[in-house]
Amino acid sequence: MAPTAPRPSVPTRTGPTLAAVVVTHDRLDKLRVTIDRLLAEPVDHVVVVDNASTDGTADWLATRGDPRLILHRSERNLGGAGGFSRAMELARDRTQADWIVLMDDDGRPQPGAVAAFRAMELARWDAVGAAVFHPDGRICEMNRPYRNPFWNPGAFLRTLARMPLGRGRAGFHLGDAAYRAEAPVRPVDMTSFVGLFLSRAALMRAGLPDPRLFIYGDDQLYTLQMRRQGLRIGFAPQVRFDHDTLAQQGQTGVVLRPMWKVFYMYRNALLAYRVAAGPWFWPLVPVLARKWRRKAGDYGPDAALFRSLLDLAMRDGLAGRLDRPHAEVLRLSRSE
């Protein structure tokens, strides 16, 4: 009789039970690192939603023998928003975990992050956002949390003061000093889905992300809506995550490729601004339109296509339309 393979060892844990949630699509090289990192941490469950990957992801996941894994393969790509919605539903319904923690396939806890989370005074918070870094140690700007300036007079005044200098964003996003490991946990209004720890009670109250968003902004909308419901989100600098991502930067910020991503980025940004700004939203729209249209210069020969996708995104965002088929977005962005 062939010898039986030893069961994978499960790291010892103390404190609340925890289910990790990972969404992946055609990035097996990134996913391998993330799954191995998670299974080395004291987590109780790892829920993986495979968004119709075509790169061998399903076969590789099937070879993993860890009993903590809960695998779900979607027959079509649901996007990040749809994937997180499904994964959070699975974590809610198929585990009894006290907390869940969210991440993309290229985001993962640094060694010891879960222990640092469990050592916190969690009764003070309904959700906890991790400090997210690039693997080389730089702060990951796309995951920098913020206080909503429209809800916080101090942040609003700091933002106004810095806008003429082109640094308005620094008025409400947390500064580098907040990332020091010894810095205190502080309240925030928005944090990303890379390293967001969410209590079961908060999940039951806030519900699931809207899968129709497809990609971009689902984390902003979800956490802003949590705050509108009175849920407490803390930024914990001692809980550290890596985000193995590279984004092309132009003169006015990130440059999105392929072009179909432009539509989702700006449509969903308008939806998030509506929640954040409240009665200030409509006066803000012309300012956003001018700012965003200036980004066309970073797209070179695709500048006209950028403007057409931006115009479509703004029409749908202002109308609250979330039912445009992805196939149509691909066609309009010449990405079929």
Coordinates of C-alpha atoms in Angstrom, one line a residue:
M1 CA 0.0 0.0 0.0
A2 CA 1.3 3.4 -0.9
P3 CA 2.1 5.6 2.0
T4 CA -0.5 8.3 2.9
A5 CA 0.7 11.8 2.3
P6 CA 0.9 13.8 5.6
R7 CA -1.8 16.2 6.3
P8 CA -0.7 19.9 6.0
S9 CA 0.1 21.4 9.3
V10 CA -2.2 24.2 10.4
P11 CA -0.4 27.0 12.2
T12 CA -1.5 27.5 15.8
R13 CA -3.9 30.3 16.3
T14 CA -5.3 32.2 19.3
G15 CA -8.1 34.8 19.3
P16 CA -11.1 35.1 16.9
T17 CA -11.5 32.7 14.0
L18 CA -10.6 34.1 10.6
A19 CA -11.5 33.3 7.0
A20 CA -9.3 34.7 4.2
V21 CA -10.9 35.6 0.9
V22 CA -9.0 35.7 -2.4
V23 CA -10.3 36.6 -5.9
T24 CA -8.2 35.6 -8.9
H25 CA -8.3 35.7 -12.7
D26 CA -5.5 34.5 -14.9
R27 CA -2.6 35.3 -12.5
L28 CA -1.5 31.9 -11.3
D29 CA 2.1 33.1 -10.7
K30 CA 0.8 35.7 -8.2
L31 CA -1.9 33.4 -6.7
R32 CA 0.7 30.7 -5.9
V33 CA 2.6 33.1 -3.7
T34 CA -0.5 34.4 -2.0
I35 CA -2.0 31.0 -1.2
D36 CA 1.4 29.7 0.1
R37 CA 1.7 32.9 2.3
L38 CA -1.9 32.5 3.6
L39 CA -1.5 28.8 4.4
A40 CA 1.6 29.6 6.4
E41 CA -0.5 32.0 8.6
P42 CA -2.8 31.0 11.4
V43 CA -6.1 31.4 9.4
D44 CA -9.0 29.0 9.8
H45 CA -10.3 29.1 6.2
V46 CA -9.1 30.3 2.8
V47 CA -11.9 31.0 0.3
V48 CA -10.7 31.3 -3.3
V49 CA -13.0 32.5 -6.1
D50 CA -11.5 31.6 -9.5
N51 CA -13.0 34.1 -12.0
A52 CA -13.0 31.7 -15.0
S53 CA -9.2 31.6 -15.3
T54 CA -7.7 30.0 -18.4
D55 CA -4.1 29.6 -17.1
G56 CA -4.3 26.4 -15.2
T57 CA -5.4 28.0 -11.9
A58 CA -8.2 25.5 -11.3
D59 CA -5.9 22.5 -11.8
W60 CA -3.3 24.0 -9.5
L61 CA -5.8 24.7 -6.8
A62 CA -7.2 21.2 -7.0
T63 CA -3.7 19.8 -6.1
R64 CA -3.6 21.7 -2.9
G65 CA -4.4 19.4 0.0
D66 CA -5.0 21.9 2.8
P67 CA -8.4 21.3 4.5
R68 CA -8.8 25.0 5.1
L69 CA -9.3 25.7 1.4
I70 CA -12.8 26.4 0.1
L71 CA -12.7 26.6 -3.7
H72 CA -15.2 28.1 -6.1
R73 CA -14.8 28.4 -9.9
S74 CA -17.1 30.8 -11.8
E75 CA -18.0 30.0 -15.3
R76 CA -17.5 33.6 -16.4
N77 CA -15.3 36.4 -15.2
L78 CA -17.3 38.4 -12.7
G79 CA -14.7 41.0 -12.2
G80 CA -13.2 42.0 -8.9
A81 CA -16.5 43.3 -7.5
G82 CA -18.5 40.2 -8.5
G83 CA -15.7 37.9 -7.3
F84 CA -15.5 39.6 -3.9
S85 CA -19.3 39.6 -3.6
R86 CA -19.4 35.8 -4.2
A87 CA -16.4 35.1 -2.0
M88 CA -17.7 37.1 0.9
E89 CA -21.1 35.3 0.5
L90 CA -19.2 31.9 0.7
A91 CA -17.2 33.0 3.7
R92 CA -20.4 34.1 5.4
D93 CA -22.5 31.0 4.6
R94 CA -19.9 28.2 4.6
T95 CA -17.9 29.2 7.6
Q96 CA -18.6 30.5 11.1
A97 CA -15.5 32.7 11.1
D98 CA -15.7 35.7 13.5
W99 CA -13.8 37.8 10.9
I100 CA -13.0 37.7 7.2
V101 CA -10.0 39.3 5.5
L102 CA -10.1 40.3 1.8
M103 CA -7.3 40.4 -0.8
D104 CA -6.7 40.2 -4.5
D105 CA -4.5 37.4 -5.9
D106 CA -1.5 39.8 -5.9
G107 CA -2.1 41.0 -2.3
R108 CA -1.0 39.0 0.7
P109 CA -0.2 39.4 4.4
Q110 CA 3.4 39.9 5.5
P111 CA 4.5 37.1 7.9
G112 CA 3.0 37.9 11.3
A113 CA 0.3 40.1 10.0
V114 CA -2.5 37.8 11.2
A115 CA -1.0 37.5 14.7
A116 CA -0.7 41.4 14.8
F117 CA -4.4 41.6 13.9
R118 CA -5.4 39.2 16.6
A119 CA -3.4 41.1 19.2
M120 CA -5.5 44.2 18.6
E121 CA -8.3 45.5 20.8
L122 CA -10.9 44.4 18.3
A123 CA -14.0 45.4 20.3
R124 CA -13.3 49.0 19.3
W125 CA -13.7 48.3 15.6
D126 CA -16.1 46.7 13.1
A127 CA -13.5 46.6 10.4
V128 CA -9.7 47.0 10.2
G129 CA -7.6 48.1 7.2
A130 CA -4.0 46.9 6.9
A131 CA -1.0 49.0 5.9
V132 CA -0.2 48.0 2.3
F133 CA 3.3 48.2 0.8
H134 CA 5.0 47.2 -2.4
P135 CA 7.3 44.2 -2.0
D136 CA 10.3 46.7 -2.0
G137 CA 8.9 48.4 1.1
R138 CA 7.3 51.5 -0.6
I139 CA 3.8 52.5 0.5
C140 CA 1.3 51.4 -2.1
E141 CA -0.4 54.6 -3.1
M142 CA -3.5 52.9 -4.6
N143 CA -4.2 51.3 -1.2
R144 CA -3.7 54.4 0.9
P145 CA -6.8 55.0 3.1
Y146 CA -8.4 58.3 3.8
R147 CA -10.8 60.4 5.9
N148 CA -13.7 61.7 3.7
P149 CA -13.1 65.4 3.5
F150 CA -16.8 66.1 3.1
W151 CA -17.5 64.5 6.5
N152 CA -14.5 65.9 8.3
P153 CA -14.0 69.7 8.5
G154 CA -10.3 69.5 9.2
A155 CA -9.6 67.2 6.2
F156 CA -11.8 69.5 4.1
L157 CA -9.9 72.6 5.0
R158 CA -6.5 70.8 4.5
T159 CA -7.7 69.6 1.1
L160 CA -8.7 73.1 0.0
A161 CA -5.4 74.6 1.2
R162 CA -3.4 72.2 -0.9
M163 CA -5.5 72.1 -4.1
P164 CA -3.7 75.2 -5.6
L165 CA -0.4 73.4 -5.1
G166 CA -1.7 70.2 -6.9
R167 CA -1.6 68.3 -3.6
G168 CA -5.3 68.3 -2.6
R169 CA -5.2 64.5 -2.2
A170 CA -2.7 64.8 0.6
G171 CA -5.2 66.8 2.6
F172 CA -7.4 63.8 3.3
H173 CA -5.3 60.6 2.7
L174 CA -3.3 59.3 5.6
G175 CA 0.3 60.6 5.6
D176 CA 3.5 58.4 5.7
A177 CA 3.8 59.0 9.5
A178 CA 0.6 57.0 10.0
Y179 CA 2.3 53.9 8.5
R180 CA 5.0 53.7 11.2
A181 CA 4.5 50.3 13.0
E182 CA 4.4 52.1 16.4
A183 CA 1.8 54.7 15.2
P184 CA -1.7 54.4 16.8
V185 CA -4.7 52.8 15.1
R186 CA -6.7 55.6 13.7
P187 CA -10.2 55.9 12.3
V188 CA -10.7 56.1 8.5
D189 CA -13.6 56.3 6.1
M190 CA -12.2 54.4 3.2
T191 CA -9.8 51.6 2.8
S192 CA -9.1 49.1 0.1
F193 CA -9.9 45.4 -0.3
V194 CA -6.2 44.5 0.1
G195 CA -6.1 43.6 3.7
L196 CA -9.5 44.6 4.9
F197 CA -10.5 42.7 8.0
L198 CA -14.3 42.6 8.4
S199 CA -16.2 41.3 11.4
R200 CA -19.1 38.9 10.9
A201 CA -21.4 41.4 12.5
A202 CA -20.3 44.2 10.1
L203 CA -20.7 41.9 7.1
M204 CA -24.2 41.0 8.1
R205 CA -25.1 44.6 8.5
A206 CA -23.3 46.0 5.5
G207 CA -24.2 43.2 3.1
L208 CA -22.2 42.3 0.0
P209 CA -20.4 44.5 -2.6
D210 CA -22.5 45.3 -5.7
P211 CA -21.3 42.8 -8.3
R212 CA -22.4 45.1 -11.1
L213 CA -19.5 47.4 -10.5
F214 CA -17.2 44.8 -12.2
I215 CA -13.9 46.4 -11.3
Y216 CA -12.6 49.5 -9.5
G217 CA -14.3 51.5 -6.7
D218 CA -16.1 48.5 -5.1
D219 CA -13.9 48.9 -2.0
Q220 CA -14.4 52.7 -1.9
L221 CA -18.1 52.4 -2.1
Y222 CA -18.4 49.5 0.3
T223 CA -16.3 51.1 3.1
L224 CA -17.9 54.6 2.6
Q225 CA -21.3 53.0 2.9
M226 CA -20.2 51.1 6.0
R227 CA -19.2 54.5 7.5
R228 CA -22.6 56.0 6.6
Q229 CA -24.2 53.2 8.6
G230 CA -22.1 54.1 11.6
L231 CA -19.7 51.1 11.4
R232 CA -16.2 51.8 12.7
I233 CA -13.1 51.3 10.5
G234 CA -9.6 51.5 11.9
F235 CA -6.3 51.7 10.0
A236 CA -3.8 49.4 11.8
P237 CA -0.2 50.2 10.7
Q238 CA 1.1 47.1 12.6
V239 CA -0.9 44.8 10.4
R240 CA 1.1 44.8 7.2
F241 CA 0.3 43.5 3.7
D242 CA 2.3 43.3 0.4
H243 CA 0.7 44.3 -2.9
D244 CA 2.8 42.9 -5.8
T245 CA 1.4 45.3 -8.4
L246 CA 2.9 47.7 -11.0
A247 CA 0.9 50.5 -12.5
Q248 CA 2.0 52.8 -15.3
Q249 CA 2.2 56.4 -14.2
G250 CA 1.6 59.4 -16.4
Q251 CA 1.8 63.1 -15.8
T252 CA -1.7 63.0 -14.2
G253 CA -1.6 59.7 -12.4
V254 CA -2.2 56.1 -13.3
V255 CA -2.6 55.1 -17.0
L256 CA -5.1 52.3 -17.5
R257 CA -4.5 49.4 -19.9
P258 CA -6.3 47.8 -21.6
M259 CA -8.6 50.7 -22.5
W260 CA -11.8 49.1 -21.4
K261 CA -10.7 49.7 -17.8
V262 CA -11.1 53.5 -18.3
F263 CA -14.9 53.1 -18.5
Y264 CA -15.2 51.3 -15.1
M265 CA -12.7 53.5 -13.3
Y266 CA -14.5 56.7 -14.0
R267 CA -18.1 55.4 -13.9
N268 CA -17.5 53.9 -10.5
A269 CA -15.5 56.9 -9.3
L270 CA -18.6 59.1 -9.9
L271 CA -20.7 56.7 -7.8
A272 CA -18.2 56.8 -5.0
Y273 CA -18.1 60.6 -5.2
R274 CA -21.9 60.8 -4.9
V275 CA -21.7 58.8 -1.7
A276 CA -18.8 60.8 -0.3
A277 CA -19.8 64.3 -1.3
G278 CA -23.6 64.2 -0.6
P279 CA -25.0 67.7 -1.3
W280 CA -21.7 68.8 -2.7
F281 CA -21.8 66.2 -5.5
W282 CA -23.4 68.2 -8.3
P283 CA -21.2 71.3 -7.9
L284 CA -18.2 68.9 -7.9
V285 CA -19.1 67.2 -11.2
P286 CA -17.7 70.0 -13.5
V287 CA -14.5 70.1 -11.5
L288 CA -14.1 66.3 -11.9
A289 CA -14.9 66.4 -15.6
R290 CA -12.2 69.0 -16.3
K291 CA -9.7 67.2 -14.2
W292 CA -10.3 63.8 -15.8
R293 CA -10.4 65.1 -19.3
R294 CA -6.9 66.5 -18.8
K295 CA -5.7 62.9 -18.3
A296 CA -6.2 62.2 -22.1
G297 CA -2.7 63.5 -22.8
D298 CA -1.2 60.5 -21.0
Y299 CA -2.9 58.1 -23.5
G300 CA -1.0 59.4 -26.6
P301 CA -2.6 58.0 -29.8
D302 CA -5.5 56.7 -27.6
A303 CA -6.4 60.1 -26.3
A304 CA -9.6 60.4 -28.4
L305 CA -10.6 56.9 -27.3
F306 CA -10.0 57.8 -23.7
R307 CA -12.2 60.9 -24.0
S308 CA -15.0 58.9 -25.6
L309 CA -14.9 56.2 -22.9
L310 CA -14.7 58.9 -20.2
D311 CA -17.8 60.6 -21.7
L312 CA -19.7 57.3 -21.6
A313 CA -18.5 56.6 -18.1
M314 CA -19.8 59.9 -16.9
R315 CA -23.2 59.5 -18.6
D316 CA -23.7 56.1 -17.0
G317 CA -22.2 57.3 -13.6
L318 CA -24.5 60.3 -13.4
A319 CA -27.5 58.2 -14.4
G320 CA -26.6 55.5 -11.9
R321 CA -26.6 53.0 -14.7
L322 CA -24.8 49.7 -13.9
D323 CA -26.3 47.4 -16.5
R324 CA -24.1 48.1 -19.6
P325 CA -22.9 44.7 -20.8
H326 CA -19.2 44.1 -20.5
A327 CA -19.1 42.9 -24.1
E328 CA -20.4 46.3 -25.2
V329 CA -17.7 48.0 -23.1
L330 CA -15.1 45.8 -24.8
R331 CA -16.5 46.7 -28.2
L332 CA -16.5 50.4 -27.6
S333 CA -13.0 50.3 -26.3
R334 CA -11.8 48.3 -29.3
S335 CA -10.7 45.5 -27.0
E336 CA -12.6 42.6 -28.5

